[in-house]
XYZ file of C-alpha atoms in Angstrom:
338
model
C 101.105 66.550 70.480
C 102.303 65.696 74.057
C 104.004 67.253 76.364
C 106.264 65.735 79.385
C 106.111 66.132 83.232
C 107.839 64.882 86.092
C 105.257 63.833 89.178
C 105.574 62.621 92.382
C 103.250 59.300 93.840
C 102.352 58.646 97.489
C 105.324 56.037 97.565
C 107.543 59.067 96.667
C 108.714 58.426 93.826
C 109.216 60.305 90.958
C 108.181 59.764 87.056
C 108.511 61.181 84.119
C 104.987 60.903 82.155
C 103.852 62.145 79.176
C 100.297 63.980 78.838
C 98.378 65.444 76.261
C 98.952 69.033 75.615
C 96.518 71.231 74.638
C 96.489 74.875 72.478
C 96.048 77.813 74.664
C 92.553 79.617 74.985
C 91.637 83.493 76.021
C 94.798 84.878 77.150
C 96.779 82.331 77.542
C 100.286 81.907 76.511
C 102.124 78.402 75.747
C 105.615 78.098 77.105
C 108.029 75.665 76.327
C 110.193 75.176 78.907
C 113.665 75.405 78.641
C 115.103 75.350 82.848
C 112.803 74.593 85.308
C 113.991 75.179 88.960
C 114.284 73.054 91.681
C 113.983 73.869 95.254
C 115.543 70.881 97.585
C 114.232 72.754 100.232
C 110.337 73.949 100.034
C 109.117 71.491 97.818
C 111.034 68.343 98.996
C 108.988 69.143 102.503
C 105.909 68.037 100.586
C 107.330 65.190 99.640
C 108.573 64.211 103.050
C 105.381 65.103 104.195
C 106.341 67.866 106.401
C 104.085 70.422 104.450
C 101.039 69.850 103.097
C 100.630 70.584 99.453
C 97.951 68.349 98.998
C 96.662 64.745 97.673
C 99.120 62.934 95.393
C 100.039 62.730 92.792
C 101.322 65.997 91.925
C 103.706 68.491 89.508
C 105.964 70.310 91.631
C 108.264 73.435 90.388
C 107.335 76.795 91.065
C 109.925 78.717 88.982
C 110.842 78.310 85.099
C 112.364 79.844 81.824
C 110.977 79.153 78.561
C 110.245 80.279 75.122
C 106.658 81.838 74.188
C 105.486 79.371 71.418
C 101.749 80.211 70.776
C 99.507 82.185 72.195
C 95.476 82.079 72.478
C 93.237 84.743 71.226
C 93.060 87.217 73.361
C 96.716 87.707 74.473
C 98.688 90.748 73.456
C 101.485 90.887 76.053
C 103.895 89.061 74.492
C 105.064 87.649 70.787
C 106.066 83.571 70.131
C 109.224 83.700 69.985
C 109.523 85.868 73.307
C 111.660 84.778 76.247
C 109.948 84.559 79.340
C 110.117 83.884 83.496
C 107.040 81.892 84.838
C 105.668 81.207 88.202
C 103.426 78.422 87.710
C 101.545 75.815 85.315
C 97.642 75.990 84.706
C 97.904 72.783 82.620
C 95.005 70.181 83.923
C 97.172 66.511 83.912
C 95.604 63.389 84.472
C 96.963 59.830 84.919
C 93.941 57.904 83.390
C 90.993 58.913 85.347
C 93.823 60.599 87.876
C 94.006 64.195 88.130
C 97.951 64.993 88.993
C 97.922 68.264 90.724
C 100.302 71.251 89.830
C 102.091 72.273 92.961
C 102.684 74.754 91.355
C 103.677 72.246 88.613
C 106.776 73.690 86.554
C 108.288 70.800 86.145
C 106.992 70.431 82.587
C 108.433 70.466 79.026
C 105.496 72.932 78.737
C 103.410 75.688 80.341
C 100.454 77.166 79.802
C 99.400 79.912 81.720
C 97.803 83.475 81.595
C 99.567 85.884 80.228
C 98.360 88.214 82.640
C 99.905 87.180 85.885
C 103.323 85.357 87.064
C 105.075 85.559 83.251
C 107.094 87.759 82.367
C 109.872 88.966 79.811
C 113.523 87.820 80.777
C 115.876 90.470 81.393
C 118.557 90.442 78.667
C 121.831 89.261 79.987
C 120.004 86.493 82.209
C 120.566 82.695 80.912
C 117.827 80.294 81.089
C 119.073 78.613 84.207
C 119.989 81.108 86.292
C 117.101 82.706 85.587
C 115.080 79.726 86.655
C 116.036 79.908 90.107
C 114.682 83.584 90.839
C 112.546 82.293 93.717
C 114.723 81.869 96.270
C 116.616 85.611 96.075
C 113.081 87.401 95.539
C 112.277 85.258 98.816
C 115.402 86.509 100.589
C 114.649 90.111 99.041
C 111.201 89.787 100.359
C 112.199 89.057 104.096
C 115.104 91.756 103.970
C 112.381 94.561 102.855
C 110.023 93.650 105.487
C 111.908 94.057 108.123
C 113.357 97.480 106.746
C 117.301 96.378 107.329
C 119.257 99.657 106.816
C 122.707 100.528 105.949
C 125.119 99.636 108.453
C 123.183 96.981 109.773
C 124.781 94.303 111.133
C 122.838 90.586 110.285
C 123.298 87.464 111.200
C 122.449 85.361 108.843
C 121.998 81.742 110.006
C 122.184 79.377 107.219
C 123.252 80.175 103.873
C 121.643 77.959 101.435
C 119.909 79.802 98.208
C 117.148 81.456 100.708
C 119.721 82.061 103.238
C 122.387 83.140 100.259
C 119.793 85.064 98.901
C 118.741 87.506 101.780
C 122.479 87.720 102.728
C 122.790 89.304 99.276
C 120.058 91.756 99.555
C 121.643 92.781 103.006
C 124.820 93.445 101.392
C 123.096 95.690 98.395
C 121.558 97.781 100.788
C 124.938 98.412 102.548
C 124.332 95.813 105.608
C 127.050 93.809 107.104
C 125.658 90.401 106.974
C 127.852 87.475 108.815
C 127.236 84.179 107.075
C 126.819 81.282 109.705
C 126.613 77.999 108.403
C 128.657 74.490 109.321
C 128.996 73.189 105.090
C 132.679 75.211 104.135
C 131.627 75.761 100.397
C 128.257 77.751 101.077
C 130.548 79.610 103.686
C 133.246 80.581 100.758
C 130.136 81.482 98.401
C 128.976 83.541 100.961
C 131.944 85.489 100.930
C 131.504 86.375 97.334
C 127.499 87.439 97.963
C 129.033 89.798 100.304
C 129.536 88.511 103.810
C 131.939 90.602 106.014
C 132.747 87.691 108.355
C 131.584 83.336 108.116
C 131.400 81.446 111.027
C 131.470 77.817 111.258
C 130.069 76.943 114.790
C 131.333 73.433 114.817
C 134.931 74.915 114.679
C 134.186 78.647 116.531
C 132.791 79.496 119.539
C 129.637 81.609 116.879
C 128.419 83.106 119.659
C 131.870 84.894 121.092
C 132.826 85.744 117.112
C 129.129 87.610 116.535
C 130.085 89.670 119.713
C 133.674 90.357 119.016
C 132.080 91.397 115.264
C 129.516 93.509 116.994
C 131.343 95.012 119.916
C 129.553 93.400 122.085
C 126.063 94.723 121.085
C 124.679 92.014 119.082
C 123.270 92.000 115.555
C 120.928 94.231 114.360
C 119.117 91.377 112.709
C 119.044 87.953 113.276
C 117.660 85.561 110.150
C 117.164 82.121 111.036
C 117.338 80.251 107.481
C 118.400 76.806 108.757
C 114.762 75.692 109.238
C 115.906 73.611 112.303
C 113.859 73.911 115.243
C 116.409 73.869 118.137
C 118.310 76.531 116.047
C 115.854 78.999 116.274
C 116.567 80.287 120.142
C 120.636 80.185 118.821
C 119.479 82.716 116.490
C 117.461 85.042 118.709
C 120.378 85.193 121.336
C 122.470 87.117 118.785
C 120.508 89.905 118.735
C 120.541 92.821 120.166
C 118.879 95.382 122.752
C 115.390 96.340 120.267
C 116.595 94.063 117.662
C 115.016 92.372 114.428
C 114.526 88.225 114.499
C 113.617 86.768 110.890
C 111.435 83.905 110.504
C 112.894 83.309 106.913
C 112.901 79.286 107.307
C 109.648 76.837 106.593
C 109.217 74.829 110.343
C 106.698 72.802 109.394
C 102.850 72.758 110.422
C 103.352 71.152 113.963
C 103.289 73.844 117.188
C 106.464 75.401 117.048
C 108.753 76.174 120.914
C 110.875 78.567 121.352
C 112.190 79.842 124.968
C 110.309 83.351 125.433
C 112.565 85.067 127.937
C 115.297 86.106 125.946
C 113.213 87.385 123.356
C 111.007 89.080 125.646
C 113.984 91.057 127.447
C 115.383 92.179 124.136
C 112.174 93.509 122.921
C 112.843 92.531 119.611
C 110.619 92.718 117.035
C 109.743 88.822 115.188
C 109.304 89.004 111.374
C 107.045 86.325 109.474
C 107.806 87.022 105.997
C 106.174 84.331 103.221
C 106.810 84.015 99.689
C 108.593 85.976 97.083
C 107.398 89.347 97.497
C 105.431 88.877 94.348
C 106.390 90.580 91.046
C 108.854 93.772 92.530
C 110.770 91.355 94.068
C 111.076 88.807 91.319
C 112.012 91.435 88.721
C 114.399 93.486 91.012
C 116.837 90.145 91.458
C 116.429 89.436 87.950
C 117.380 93.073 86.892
C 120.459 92.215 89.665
C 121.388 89.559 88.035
C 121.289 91.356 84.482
C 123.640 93.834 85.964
C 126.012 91.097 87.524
C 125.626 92.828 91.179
C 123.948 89.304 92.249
C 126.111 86.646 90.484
C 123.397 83.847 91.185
C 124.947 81.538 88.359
C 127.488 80.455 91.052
C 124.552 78.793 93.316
C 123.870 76.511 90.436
C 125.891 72.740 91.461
C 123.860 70.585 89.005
C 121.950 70.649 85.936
C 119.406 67.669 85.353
C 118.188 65.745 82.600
C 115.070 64.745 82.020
C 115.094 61.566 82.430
C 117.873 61.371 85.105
C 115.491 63.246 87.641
C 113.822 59.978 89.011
C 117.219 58.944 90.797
C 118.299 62.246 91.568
C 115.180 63.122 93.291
C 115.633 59.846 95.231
C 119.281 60.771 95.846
C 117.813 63.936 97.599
C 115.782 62.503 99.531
C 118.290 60.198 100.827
C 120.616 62.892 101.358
C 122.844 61.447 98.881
C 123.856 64.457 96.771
C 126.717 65.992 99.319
C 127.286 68.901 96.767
C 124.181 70.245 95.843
C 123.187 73.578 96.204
C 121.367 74.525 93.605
C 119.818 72.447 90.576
C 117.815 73.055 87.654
C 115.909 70.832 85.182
C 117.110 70.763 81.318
C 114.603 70.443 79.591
C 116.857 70.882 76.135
C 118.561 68.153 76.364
C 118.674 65.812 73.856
C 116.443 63.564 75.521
C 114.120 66.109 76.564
C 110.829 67.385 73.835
C-alpha cells in the first residue's frame, strides 16, 4: 500500500509523490489524514529560505486531523476508528536513494507516529479542518500566558493574521482589551469578532494618536508585534507604556536583528521571547475553546486545498498571488485524494 505526500525541492517547487507506507511498530499509531494545516507564514520562511529547516527535500505541515486506522503492538491509548489531533509525522520517505525530510512533515495522506506524544483525541464538536489549524491559537495562547496579560489590560496587537488573530483572542478571554492593528480591512473586521475593542488601519489613521486617545494617554499595557517586519518592531515598542510588556510573537529570521534601544530602555519594559505552541495545555485549551464556540476559529479558514491542486497554490503563495488567504488547509478526502 502507498501513501501520498506533498514535498518541497531546492528549486521550490512543490510535488505530490507517492511512498511506500509501512504498518506501525511498538506504540505507534497509523493516522490517516483527513485536514492537514497549512501555515503561509512559518513554514513558507523555509521555503524562501529565511529559516533554516534543513537540506531539501522535505515534508512540511506541523498540524493535522485524522482517523486512527491501526495501531502497533504495544499501543493502548487509543482505538482505530478514534479521531485524533497530531503534531508531526515519524514516517522515513525517500525519493530513490533520497531521504525527504519531515519538517515536521504533515502534509501526508498518512501519519505514523507514537502514540505517546503530540496525538491526541479531538474534542467533540471540533471539525476536521478547523481542528487542523490549532497551531497558530495555542501559539498566540502561549505568548499571552507568558507574559501574564491580566484583565483590563490594554494590548496592542500589531498584525492580526492567525498568530496575531490568535493571541488577540486569548487577550480577549482573559478579559484584556486588545486593539487589532493591521493595514488588510478583512483581518481588521475578523478581528472585531475575536474580540477587539478598537482596529486601526495605519495607512488611513494616525495608529499612534488612536492607541493614545484609546489609552488615555498612557499607552498599552502590552505591545505584540505579530507582523514579523523588521522596521515594525520599534512602531510597536513606542505604544507601550511606563513598565510595560513588548511581545516578540513574530519569526524575524536568523540574521542580527536592530531595534533603537532608547525608547525601550526609558520605558523599562519588560521584552517577551515566547516560541512555539506552549506544548500540549495550550493545544488542548484552544481546542476545548473551540468545542465550546468561545474561539470561532472556523472563520480564519479562506481556502480548502486539494491534493493535487497544492503544487500551484503553493506557487501562488509564494508569489503573493492568493490576495484572500488567511487561512488554508489540505483535503486530503477529496475525491482525488487516498
Amino acid at each position: 500500500m502507498n501513501m501520498q505526500a506533498i514535498y518541497v525541492t531546492e528549486d521550490r517547487k512543490f510535488h505530490v509523490g507517492e511512498f511506500p507506507l509501512r504498518a506501525p511498530v511498538g506504540d505507534e499509531v497509523l493516522i490517516q489524514t483527513c485536514f492537514s494545516g497549512i501555515s503561509v507564514g512559518t513554514e513558507f520562511t523555509a521555503v524562501r529560505g529565511t529559516r533554516h529547516y534543513g537540506a531539501f527535500p522535505f515534508v512540511l505541515g506541523y498540524q493535522g486531523t485524522g482517523v486512527i486506522v491501526d495501531r502497533g503492538p504495544d499501543a493502548q491509548r487509543f482505538q482505530e476508528g478514534d479521531a485524533v489531533y497530531f503534531r508531526s509525522n515519524a514516517m522515513d520517505l525517500f525519493l530513490g536513494d533520497t531521504p525527504v525530510a519531515n519538517r515536521s512533515g504533515a502534509w501526508a495522506s498518512h501519519v505514523i507516529h507514537s502514540e505517546k506524544q503530540r496525538v491526541e483525541l479531538l474534542p467533540a464538536g471540533v471539525d476536521g479542518a478547523t481542528g487542523a489549524m490549532f497551531v497558530m491559537p495555542a501559539v498566540g495562547l502561549n505568548a499571552v500566558d507568558m507574559a501574564g496579560v491580566r484583565m483590563g489590560d490594554h494590548v496592542a496587537m500589531q498584525g492580526v493574521g492567525l498568530i496575531g488573530l490568535g493571541a488577540l483572542a486569548a487577550c480577549f478571554l482573559r478579559g484584556a482589551k486588545p486593539i487589532a492593528i493591521d493595514t488588510v480591512p478583512r483581518r481588521l473586521a475578523l478581528a472585531r469578532e475575536f474580540g477587539a475593542v478598537a482596529t486601526i488601519n495605519p495607512v488611513t489613521e494616525d495608529m499612534p494618536a488612536r492607541v493614545r486617545e484609546l489609552t488615555d494617554g498612557r499607552g498599552v499595557d502590552v505591545a505584540i508585534e505579530g507582523t514579523g517586519v523588521r522596521s515594525l518592531i520599534d512602531q510597536a515598542i513606542a505604544l507601550t507604556r511606563r513598565e510595560g510588556k513588548f511581545i516578540f510573537l513574530a519569526v524575524y529570521g536568523e540574521t542580527p536583528l536592530e531595534l533603537l534601544y532608547m525608547p525601550a530602555h526609558h520605558r523599562r519594559i519588560r521584552a517577551f521571547f515566547p516560541c512555539d505552541d506552549g506544548q500540549e495545555p495550550c493545544r488542548e485549551a484552544v481546542l476545548h475553546q473551540m468545542a465550546l464556540g468561545v474561539l470561532p476559529w472556523h472563520k480564519t479558514i479562506s481556502h480548502r486545498v486539494e491534493v493535487d491542486e497544492m503544487p500551484n497554490f503553493c506557487a501562488r503563495v509564494l508569489a503573493g498571488d492568493v490576495p484572500d488567504l488567511l487561512g488554508a488547509v489540505i483535503d486530503w478526502q477529496a475525491p482525488n485524494a487516498l
